[in-house]
Short mmCIF file of C-alpha atoms in Angstrom, two decimals:
data_model
loop_
_atom_site.label_atom_id
_atom_site.label_comp_id
_atom_site.label_asym_id
_atom_site.label_seq_id
_atom_site.Cartn_x
_atom_site.Cartn_y
_atom_site.Cartn_z
CA MET A 125 -40.24 -10.63 -8.30
CA SER A 126 -42.65 -9.64 -5.56
CA ALA A 127 -46.40 -9.45 -5.26
CA VAL A 128 -47.76 -6.00 -5.04
CA MET A 129 -51.47 -5.44 -3.99
CA ILE A 130 -53.42 -3.15 -6.37
CA THR A 131 -56.74 -1.79 -5.47
CA ARG A 132 -59.28 -0.99 -8.21
CA LYS A 133 -62.80 -0.15 -8.33
CA ALA A 134 -65.28 -2.51 -10.04
CA ARG A 135 -68.92 -2.57 -10.60
CA LYS A 136 -71.04 -4.80 -8.55
CA TRP A 137 -72.62 -6.58 -11.48
CA GLU A 138 -69.30 -8.07 -12.29
CA LYS A 139 -69.47 -9.97 -8.86
CA LEU A 140 -73.21 -10.92 -8.85
CA PRO A 141 -74.00 -14.54 -8.63
CA GLY A 142 -76.63 -16.38 -10.80
CA LYS A 143 -76.89 -17.03 -14.39
CA ASN A 144 -77.49 -13.72 -15.98
CA THR A 145 -75.52 -11.88 -18.58
CA PHE A 146 -74.85 -7.99 -18.45
CA CYS A 147 -74.13 -5.50 -21.20
CA CYS A 148 -73.53 -1.78 -21.39
CA ASP A 149 -71.79 -1.62 -18.18
CA GLY A 150 -74.47 -3.40 -16.16
CA ARG A 151 -77.38 -1.45 -17.64
CA VAL A 152 -78.64 -4.44 -19.57
CA MET A 153 -79.65 -7.56 -17.62
CA MET A 154 -80.77 -10.74 -19.45
CA ALA A 155 -80.69 -14.39 -19.15
CA ARG A 156 -77.95 -16.57 -20.67
CA GLN A 157 -80.26 -18.30 -23.14
CA LYS A 158 -81.06 -15.70 -25.57
CA GLY A 159 -81.61 -17.80 -28.79
CA VAL A 160 -85.42 -17.57 -28.66
CA PHE A 161 -85.28 -13.87 -28.03
CA TYR A 162 -83.35 -13.36 -31.23
CA LEU A 163 -86.06 -15.35 -33.03
CA THR A 164 -88.72 -13.05 -31.57
CA LEU A 165 -86.87 -10.15 -32.84
CA PHE A 166 -86.54 -11.63 -36.35
CA LEU A 167 -90.33 -12.55 -36.63
CA ILE A 168 -91.51 -9.05 -35.56
CA VAL A 169 -89.16 -7.01 -37.58
CA GLY A 170 -89.35 -9.45 -40.60
CA THR A 171 -93.07 -9.36 -40.66
CA CYS A 172 -93.30 -5.58 -40.34
CA ALA A 173 -90.68 -5.00 -42.95
CA LEU A 174 -92.76 -7.13 -45.50
CA PHE A 175 -95.77 -5.00 -44.57
CA PHE A 176 -94.08 -1.82 -45.06
CA ALA A 177 -92.57 -2.88 -48.24
CA PHE A 178 -95.48 -4.53 -50.05
CA GLU A 179 -98.68 -3.37 -48.56
CA CYS A 180 -98.16 -0.02 -47.21
CA PRO A 181 -97.41 1.80 -50.68
CA TYR A 182 -100.65 0.41 -52.26
CA LEU A 183 -102.76 1.19 -49.13
CA ALA A 184 -101.39 4.67 -48.53
CA LEU A 185 -102.30 5.57 -52.19
CA HIS A 186 -105.74 3.92 -52.52
CA LEU A 187 -107.05 4.24 -48.95
CA SER A 188 -105.33 6.44 -46.43
CA PRO A 189 -101.60 7.49 -45.55
CA ALA A 190 -102.55 7.04 -41.92
CA ILE A 191 -102.36 3.35 -42.47
CA PRO A 192 -98.55 3.08 -42.46
CA VAL A 193 -98.19 5.86 -39.88
CA PHE A 194 -100.36 4.00 -37.38
CA ALA A 195 -98.53 0.82 -38.15
CA ALA A 196 -95.08 2.46 -37.69
CA VAL A 197 -96.21 3.86 -34.19
CA LEU A 198 -97.61 0.54 -33.16
CA PHE A 199 -94.34 -1.29 -34.21
CA LEU A 200 -92.19 1.07 -32.30
CA PHE A 201 -94.37 0.66 -29.02
CA VAL A 202 -94.07 -3.10 -29.43
CA MET A 203 -90.29 -3.03 -29.72
CA ALA A 204 -90.00 -0.52 -26.76
CA MET A 205 -92.06 -2.86 -24.55
CA LEU A 206 -90.02 -5.94 -25.64
CA LEU A 207 -86.70 -4.26 -25.04
CA ARG A 208 -87.92 -2.84 -21.80
CA THR A 209 -89.00 -6.32 -20.64
CA SER A 210 -85.87 -8.09 -21.81
CA PHE A 211 -83.19 -5.68 -20.62
CA SER A 212 -84.51 -4.82 -17.07
CA ASP A 213 -84.13 -6.27 -13.76
CA PRO A 214 -87.23 -8.48 -13.07
CA GLY A 215 -86.90 -8.06 -9.40
CA VAL A 216 -83.94 -10.30 -8.43
CA LEU A 217 -83.37 -10.51 -4.73
CA PRO A 218 -79.80 -10.34 -3.52
CA ARG A 219 -78.36 -13.29 -1.70
CA ALA A 220 -77.51 -13.36 2.00
CA LEU A 221 -73.91 -12.52 3.01
CA PRO A 222 -72.00 -15.14 4.80
CA GLU A 223 -72.55 -13.63 8.15
CA GLU A 224 -76.23 -13.42 7.46
CA ALA A 225 -76.53 -16.91 6.28
CA THR A 226 -74.67 -18.23 9.35
CA PHE A 227 -77.02 -16.23 11.71
CA ILE A 228 -80.09 -17.60 9.91
CA GLU A 229 -78.70 -21.07 10.07
CA MET A 230 -78.18 -20.70 13.92
CA GLU A 231 -81.81 -19.45 14.24
CA ILE A 232 -83.25 -22.28 12.27
CA GLU A 233 -81.19 -24.78 14.47
CA ALA A 234 -82.24 -23.15 17.63
CA ALA A 235 -85.89 -23.18 16.56
CA ASN A 236 -85.88 -26.74 15.61
CA GLY A 237 -83.88 -28.00 18.62
CA SER A 238 -82.18 -31.40 18.59
CA ILE A 239 -83.44 -33.77 15.97
CA PRO A 240 -83.06 -37.56 16.50
CA THR A 241 -80.65 -39.52 14.23
CA GLY A 242 -82.52 -40.69 10.98
CA GLN A 243 -85.37 -38.35 11.51
CA ARG A 244 -86.19 -35.87 8.77
CA PRO A 245 -85.79 -32.26 9.81
CA PRO A 246 -88.97 -30.16 9.58
CA PRO A 247 -89.31 -27.77 6.59
CA ARG A 248 -87.82 -24.33 6.84
CA ILE A 249 -90.83 -21.96 6.70
CA ARG A 250 -91.93 -18.91 8.56
CA ASN A 251 -95.44 -17.71 8.96
CA VAL A 252 -96.51 -14.10 8.23
CA GLN A 253 -100.04 -12.64 8.28
CA ILE A 254 -101.26 -10.76 5.35
CA ASN A 255 -104.93 -9.29 5.20
CA ASN A 256 -105.83 -11.48 8.21
CA GLN A 257 -104.50 -14.69 6.44
CA ILE A 258 -101.44 -16.72 7.31
CA VAL A 259 -98.93 -16.87 4.39
CA LYS A 260 -95.92 -19.24 4.58
CA LEU A 261 -92.39 -17.87 3.53
CA LYS A 262 -90.11 -20.63 2.29
CA TYR A 263 -86.45 -20.89 2.92
CA CYS A 264 -84.18 -20.74 -0.28
CA TYR A 265 -81.20 -23.06 0.19
CA THR A 266 -79.27 -21.36 -2.67
CA CYS A 267 -79.88 -17.77 -1.82
CA LYS A 268 -79.80 -18.56 1.98
CA ILE A 269 -82.80 -16.37 2.63
CA PHE A 270 -86.43 -16.65 3.44
CA ARG A 271 -88.28 -15.51 0.24
CA PRO A 272 -90.70 -12.71 0.56
CA PRO A 273 -94.41 -13.45 -0.25
CA ARG A 274 -94.99 -14.41 -3.81
CA ALA A 275 -91.19 -14.74 -4.58
CA SER A 276 -89.80 -17.79 -6.11
CA HIS A 277 -86.41 -19.11 -7.25
CA CYS A 278 -85.95 -19.39 -11.04
CA SER A 279 -83.92 -22.43 -12.00
CA ILE A 280 -82.90 -21.00 -15.34
CA CYS A 281 -81.43 -17.81 -14.00
CA ASP A 282 -80.64 -19.15 -10.64
CA ASN A 283 -81.97 -16.21 -8.69
CA CYS A 284 -84.81 -15.56 -6.46
CA VAL A 285 -87.33 -13.08 -8.11
CA ASP A 286 -89.77 -10.99 -6.24
CA ARG A 287 -93.45 -11.70 -7.32
CA PHE A 288 -92.07 -14.26 -9.70
CA ASP A 289 -94.54 -14.82 -12.63
CA HIS A 290 -92.60 -17.14 -15.06
CA HIS A 291 -89.46 -17.31 -17.04
CA CYS A 292 -90.31 -16.21 -20.64
CA PRO A 293 -87.85 -17.54 -23.27
CA TRP A 294 -89.37 -15.35 -25.96
CA VAL A 295 -88.32 -12.16 -24.10
CA GLY A 296 -84.99 -13.75 -22.83
CA ASN A 297 -85.64 -12.91 -19.16
CA CYS A 298 -87.69 -13.56 -16.10
CA VAL A 299 -91.00 -11.81 -15.56
CA GLY A 300 -91.54 -10.51 -12.15
CA LYS A 301 -92.33 -7.56 -10.06
CA ARG A 302 -90.42 -4.79 -11.84
CA ASN A 303 -91.24 -5.77 -15.54
CA TYR A 304 -94.53 -7.64 -15.50
CA ARG A 305 -96.60 -4.59 -16.65
CA TYR A 306 -94.18 -4.04 -19.56
CA PHE A 307 -94.51 -7.80 -20.52
CA TYR A 308 -98.27 -7.44 -20.43
CA LEU A 309 -98.10 -4.23 -22.57
CA PHE A 310 -95.85 -6.08 -24.96
CA THR A 311 -98.13 -8.97 -25.46
CA LEU A 312 -101.15 -6.58 -25.73
CA SER A 313 -99.59 -4.42 -28.28
CA LEU A 314 -98.07 -7.28 -30.29
CA SER A 315 -101.59 -8.71 -30.50
CA LEU A 316 -102.98 -5.46 -31.81
CA LEU A 317 -100.08 -5.23 -34.24
CA THR A 318 -100.62 -8.74 -35.54
CA ILE A 319 -104.26 -8.14 -35.91
CA TYR A 320 -103.73 -4.90 -37.75
CA ILE A 321 -101.22 -6.31 -40.19
CA PHE A 322 -103.41 -9.56 -40.81
CA THR A 323 -106.35 -7.41 -41.51
CA PHE A 324 -104.77 -4.99 -44.00
CA ASP A 325 -103.15 -7.86 -45.63
CA ILE A 326 -106.55 -9.33 -46.41
CA VAL A 327 -107.81 -5.83 -47.51
CA HIS A 328 -104.86 -5.48 -49.76
CA VAL A 329 -105.44 -8.83 -51.47
CA VAL A 330 -109.17 -8.22 -51.90
CA MET A 331 -108.63 -4.72 -53.43
CA ARG A 332 -106.06 -5.87 -55.88
CA SER A 333 -108.00 -9.06 -56.78
CA VAL A 334 -111.03 -6.94 -58.02
CA GLY A 335 -109.07 -5.72 -61.08
CA ASP A 336 -106.21 -8.25 -61.48
CA GLY A 337 -107.68 -11.43 -60.34
CA PHE A 338 -107.01 -13.32 -57.29
CA LEU A 339 -104.10 -15.52 -58.70
CA ASN A 340 -102.39 -12.69 -60.52
CA THR A 341 -102.59 -10.76 -57.25
CA LEU A 342 -100.84 -13.66 -55.36
CA LYS A 343 -98.13 -13.82 -58.06
CA GLU A 344 -97.54 -10.05 -57.93
CA THR A 345 -97.40 -9.85 -54.18
CA PRO A 346 -95.61 -13.04 -52.82
CA GLY A 347 -94.62 -11.14 -49.53
CA THR A 348 -98.29 -10.72 -48.87
CA VAL A 349 -98.90 -14.61 -48.82
CA LEU A 350 -95.90 -14.97 -46.38
CA GLU A 351 -97.21 -12.39 -44.10
CA VAL A 352 -100.75 -13.83 -43.98
CA LEU A 353 -99.40 -17.08 -43.01
CA VAL A 354 -97.03 -15.82 -40.40
CA CYS A 355 -99.65 -13.69 -38.80
CA PHE A 356 -102.26 -16.50 -38.89
CA PHE A 357 -100.07 -18.79 -36.87
CA THR A 358 -98.83 -16.09 -34.56
CA LEU A 359 -102.31 -14.60 -33.97
CA TRP A 360 -103.72 -17.59 -32.05
CA SER A 361 -100.63 -17.78 -29.50
CA VAL A 362 -100.22 -14.08 -28.97
CA VAL A 363 -103.93 -13.37 -28.46
CA GLY A 364 -104.41 -16.44 -26.25
CA LEU A 365 -101.53 -15.40 -24.07
CA THR A 366 -102.80 -11.80 -23.85
CA GLY A 367 -106.13 -13.13 -22.74
CA PHE A 368 -104.71 -15.47 -20.15
CA HIS A 369 -102.62 -12.66 -18.49
CA THR A 370 -105.75 -10.29 -18.64
CA TYR A 371 -107.56 -13.08 -16.66
CA LEU A 372 -104.65 -13.24 -14.12
CA ILE A 373 -104.48 -9.34 -13.67
CA SER A 374 -108.21 -9.24 -13.03
CA LEU A 375 -107.64 -11.65 -10.12
CA ASN A 376 -104.33 -10.08 -8.94
CA GLN A 377 -102.59 -13.59 -9.57
CA THR A 378 -99.41 -14.64 -10.94
CA THR A 379 -98.72 -17.60 -13.45
CA ASN A 380 -96.76 -19.29 -10.84
CA GLU A 381 -99.51 -19.29 -8.37
CA ASP A 382 -102.18 -20.26 -11.01
CA ILE A 383 -100.15 -23.25 -11.96
CA LYS A 384 -99.44 -24.38 -8.44
CA GLY A 385 -103.10 -23.68 -7.44
CA SER A 386 -102.11 -21.61 -4.42
CA TRP A 387 -105.51 -20.13 -4.03
CA SER A 388 -107.74 -22.67 -5.68
CA GLY A 389 -106.57 -25.86 -4.05
CA LYS A 390 -108.45 -28.24 -1.91
CA ASN A 391 -108.37 -25.96 1.16
CA ARG A 392 -109.98 -23.36 -0.87
CA VAL A 393 -107.72 -20.52 0.61
CA GLN A 394 -108.70 -17.11 -0.47
CA ASN A 395 -106.12 -14.83 -2.39
CA PRO A 396 -104.90 -12.31 0.30
CA TYR A 397 -103.63 -10.03 -2.40
CA SER A 398 -106.85 -9.68 -4.29
CA HIS A 399 -108.95 -6.61 -3.61
CA LYS A 400 -112.19 -8.44 -4.80
CA ASN A 401 -112.62 -5.91 -7.51
CA ILE A 402 -111.49 -6.12 -11.03
CA ILE A 403 -110.68 -2.48 -11.59
CA LYS A 404 -108.66 -2.28 -8.36
CA ASN A 405 -106.68 -5.26 -9.29
CA CYS A 406 -105.87 -3.99 -12.76
CA CYS A 407 -104.96 -0.54 -11.37
CA GLU A 408 -102.65 -2.10 -8.81
CA VAL A 409 -100.77 -4.28 -11.34
CA LEU A 410 -100.59 -1.88 -14.22
CA CYS A 411 -100.67 1.52 -12.74
CA GLY A 412 -98.93 0.79 -9.36
CA PRO A 413 -95.66 2.46 -8.27
CA ALA A 414 -92.40 1.51 -10.12
CA TYR A 415 -90.16 -0.40 -7.75
CA PRO A 416 -86.51 0.36 -7.84
CA SER A 417 -83.82 -2.41 -8.22
CA VAL A 418 -82.35 -3.72 -4.96
CA LEU A 419 -79.23 -5.04 -6.82
CA ASP A 420 -77.37 -1.83 -7.35
CA ARG A 421 -75.76 -3.25 -10.34
CA ARG A 422 -73.69 -0.29 -11.23
CA GLY A 423 -72.47 0.44 -7.76
CA LEU A 424 -68.77 0.65 -7.13
CA MET A 425 -66.89 -1.77 -4.92
CA ARG A 426 -63.13 -2.03 -4.12
CA GLU A 427 -61.31 -5.13 -5.45
CA ASP A 428 -57.73 -5.99 -4.33
CA SER A 429 -55.60 -8.08 -6.69
CA ALA A 430 -51.92 -9.27 -6.44
CA VAL A 431 -49.54 -8.29 -9.24
CA LEU A 432 -45.84 -9.38 -9.55
CA ALA A 433 -43.56 -6.50 -9.75
CA ALA A 434 -40.43 -6.93 -11.97
CA GLY A 435 -36.93 -6.73 -10.50
CA THR A 436 -37.67 -8.08 -7.03
CA ALA A 437 -37.76 -11.43 -5.48
CA PRO A 438 -41.10 -12.94 -4.21
CA PRO A 439 -41.39 -13.15 -0.45
CA PRO A 440 -40.63 -16.66 0.68
CA SER A 441 -43.53 -18.54 2.01
CA SER A 442 -43.36 -20.45 5.23
CA SER A 443 -43.49 -23.83 3.23
CA ALA A 444 -40.57 -22.57 0.93
CA THR A 445 -38.51 -21.34 3.96
CA SER A 446 -38.95 -24.67 5.76
CA SER A 447 -37.98 -26.70 2.69
CA SER A 448 -35.05 -24.50 2.01
CA SER A 449 -33.84 -24.83 5.72
CA SER A 450 -34.25 -28.62 5.41
CA SER A 451 -32.33 -28.84 2.14
CA ASN A 452 -29.56 -26.58 3.28
CA PRO A 453 -29.08 -27.21 7.03
CA GLU A 454 -26.74 -25.10 9.03
CA PRO A 455 -23.56 -26.88 10.20
CA GLN A 456 -24.13 -28.66 13.58
CA THR A 457 -21.24 -28.00 16.20
CA THR A 458 -21.91 -31.25 18.03
CA LYS A 459 -22.03 -33.53 14.94
CA THR A 460 -18.97 -34.99 13.09
CA THR A 461 -17.99 -38.08 11.07
CA ALA A 462 -14.24 -37.82 11.90
CA PRO A 463 -12.70 -39.53 14.92
CA LEU A 464 -12.25 -37.37 17.99
CA ILE A 465 -8.42 -38.12 18.08
CA PRO A 466 -6.35 -39.00 14.97
CA ASN A 467 -5.95 -42.65 14.19
CA GLU A 468 -8.66 -43.59 16.51
CA HIS A 469 -12.43 -44.52 15.82
CA THR A 470 -15.58 -43.01 17.24
CA PRO A 471 -17.05 -45.13 19.91
CA ASP A 472 -20.31 -46.90 18.90
CA ASP A 473 -22.32 -45.48 21.73
CA ALA A 474 -21.25 -41.94 20.82
CA LYS A 475 -22.36 -42.08 17.15
CA PRO A 476 -24.88 -39.37 16.00
CA GLY A 477 -28.53 -40.31 16.41
CA ILE A 478 -28.06 -42.60 19.54
CA PRO A 479 -28.77 -40.72 22.69
CA VAL A 480 -26.56 -41.50 25.45
CA PRO A 481 -27.06 -40.32 29.11
CA ALA A 482 -24.79 -37.65 30.40
CA GLU A 483 -23.58 -39.64 33.51
CA LYS A 484 -22.65 -42.68 31.39
CA SER A 485 -21.12 -40.75 28.53
CA PRO A 486 -17.73 -42.36 27.52
CA SER A 487 -14.74 -40.31 27.00
CA PRO A 488 -14.17 -39.02 23.56
CA THR A 489 -10.55 -40.15 23.61
CA LYS A 490 -10.73 -43.62 25.05
CA PRO A 491 -13.89 -45.66 25.55
CA GLY A 492 -14.72 -46.77 29.01
CA ILE A 493 -13.00 -43.74 30.78
CA PRO A 494 -15.82 -41.76 32.63
CA VAL A 495 -15.90 -38.03 32.07
CA PRO A 496 -17.78 -35.49 34.12
CA ALA A 497 -21.15 -34.54 32.71
CA GLU A 498 -20.50 -30.94 32.89
CA LYS A 499 -17.43 -31.21 30.49
CA SER A 500 -18.88 -33.70 28.10
CA PRO A 501 -21.95 -32.64 26.38
CA SER A 502 -23.53 -35.28 24.42
CA PRO A 503 -22.50 -35.25 20.73
CA THR A 504 -25.95 -36.55 19.64
CA LYS A 505 -27.84 -33.36 20.71
CA PRO A 506 -27.52 -30.82 18.04
CA GLY A 507 -27.86 -27.15 18.81
CA ILE A 508 -26.25 -27.24 22.27
CA PRO A 509 -24.00 -24.29 22.55
CA VAL A 510 -20.29 -25.14 23.62
CA PRO A 511 -18.18 -22.58 25.44
CA ALA A 512 -15.73 -20.95 23.21
CA GLU A 513 -12.71 -21.58 25.60
CA LYS A 514 -12.98 -25.31 25.05
CA SER A 515 -13.21 -25.31 21.30
CA PRO A 516 -9.99 -26.59 19.51
CA SER A 517 -7.56 -24.02 18.37
CA PRO A 518 -6.82 -23.77 14.70
CA LYS A 519 -3.10 -23.66 15.46
CA GLU A 520 -3.16 -26.90 17.33
CA GLU A 521 -4.88 -29.07 14.44
CA PRO A 522 -4.28 -27.12 11.15
CA HIS A 523 -4.99 -30.15 9.01
CA GLU A 524 -7.99 -31.66 10.71
CA LYS A 525 -11.01 -29.82 11.92
CA LEU A 526 -12.16 -31.16 15.41
CA PRO A 527 -15.75 -30.55 16.65
CA PRO A 528 -16.00 -27.81 19.14
CA LEU A 529 -17.26 -30.27 21.84
CA ALA A 530 -14.17 -29.98 24.12
CA SER A 531 -10.39 -29.77 23.85
CA PRO A 532 -9.19 -33.39 23.23
CA GLU A 533 -5.94 -32.94 24.96
CA THR A 534 -7.39 -31.12 27.90
CA ASP A 535 -10.01 -33.83 28.52
CA ALA A 536 -7.79 -36.65 27.85
CA GLU A 537 -5.08 -35.39 30.50
CA THR A 538 -7.78 -34.52 32.88
CA SER A 539 -9.28 -38.00 32.70
CA ILE A 540 -5.95 -39.75 32.96
CA VAL A 541 -4.87 -37.56 36.09
CA LYS A 542 -8.10 -38.45 37.72
CA ASP A 543 -7.71 -42.18 36.91
CA LYS A 544 -4.21 -42.26 38.40
CA SER A 545 -5.58 -40.51 41.62
CA HIS A 546 -8.04 -43.23 41.97
#
């Protein structure tokens, strides 16, 4: 079988780093911890369902049919703001590419210069001027970027978020530049819905208690008691959260900046993003332009994958080739274990693996008889080509295969004749 490269088009959200989950082909973006978000849905839907089932029929009949209609509109608006906050990109910043990260690292090293051994390197920051005030940009070691002003890295989602406010488990997502206004509208509308339901629960109990008595009313409407308890405990947290974010919007400040004391510390640094006017600050946060996502989650990208095709053999790798060649070596023409002449042993100094100088190479037939170097190649050097005219003929030695070093008869006669001449 052989590997075939197949190129397919994939969405960019499939390769995005971080700890987010995507649904509906990248249209929905949330954090991985969604358990508290499901609890939020259950509390809102359950409380409203009890209200529509127990209180609305009686109130629509004895007071006004507009009561359930207004409650339904408010409920739909709350759900729309919740889903818009939870399913949207809060303003995640893309991480640097490997080339960009390398370039930034080189810039930082060049700016810091040589640091002595054991000395702590200076913090990686850059200074920018905003409204005649110096603001420090911090370097993110995970995303390999200098974060823009007011951006921070969320440890839960493992992403840098522009104008990071906080990570809210109740909505199952971060709250940042692109969904903060929807988060605030969600808390504001949920506060109104909670107050609305709590108020008409009390009205319903009072109206029925006039004719049936208080205890009989509680027995007849057990759902009302449950609604009152849920709304009572929810009211304080939701209304308090809405008031806190109203205060932050009036100052054009984020929760992260307020907790860290960025603009109210010992240095008494003024907030460079505030317009010194409550109305202008609220208009900028709630009525400013809608910023597009910089992730391009549903963009297409090419992805190559290797697939084994049936019926063909896989291409041998270099390691497999080397191992196969070492396990099945080709026969060496200069290596033999048989004696050079029948009934005679191979000299000790001519055994394979022991190099012998050419001028002192003994005769392959008789030890001690010198043979010219040009006619006696060393039998211990594999791979040296031997002329074809000196290879032994198969007719002369049919039963024993001699190595193609040289013709034994020719070399032996030549050496004997030279010896006699001397």
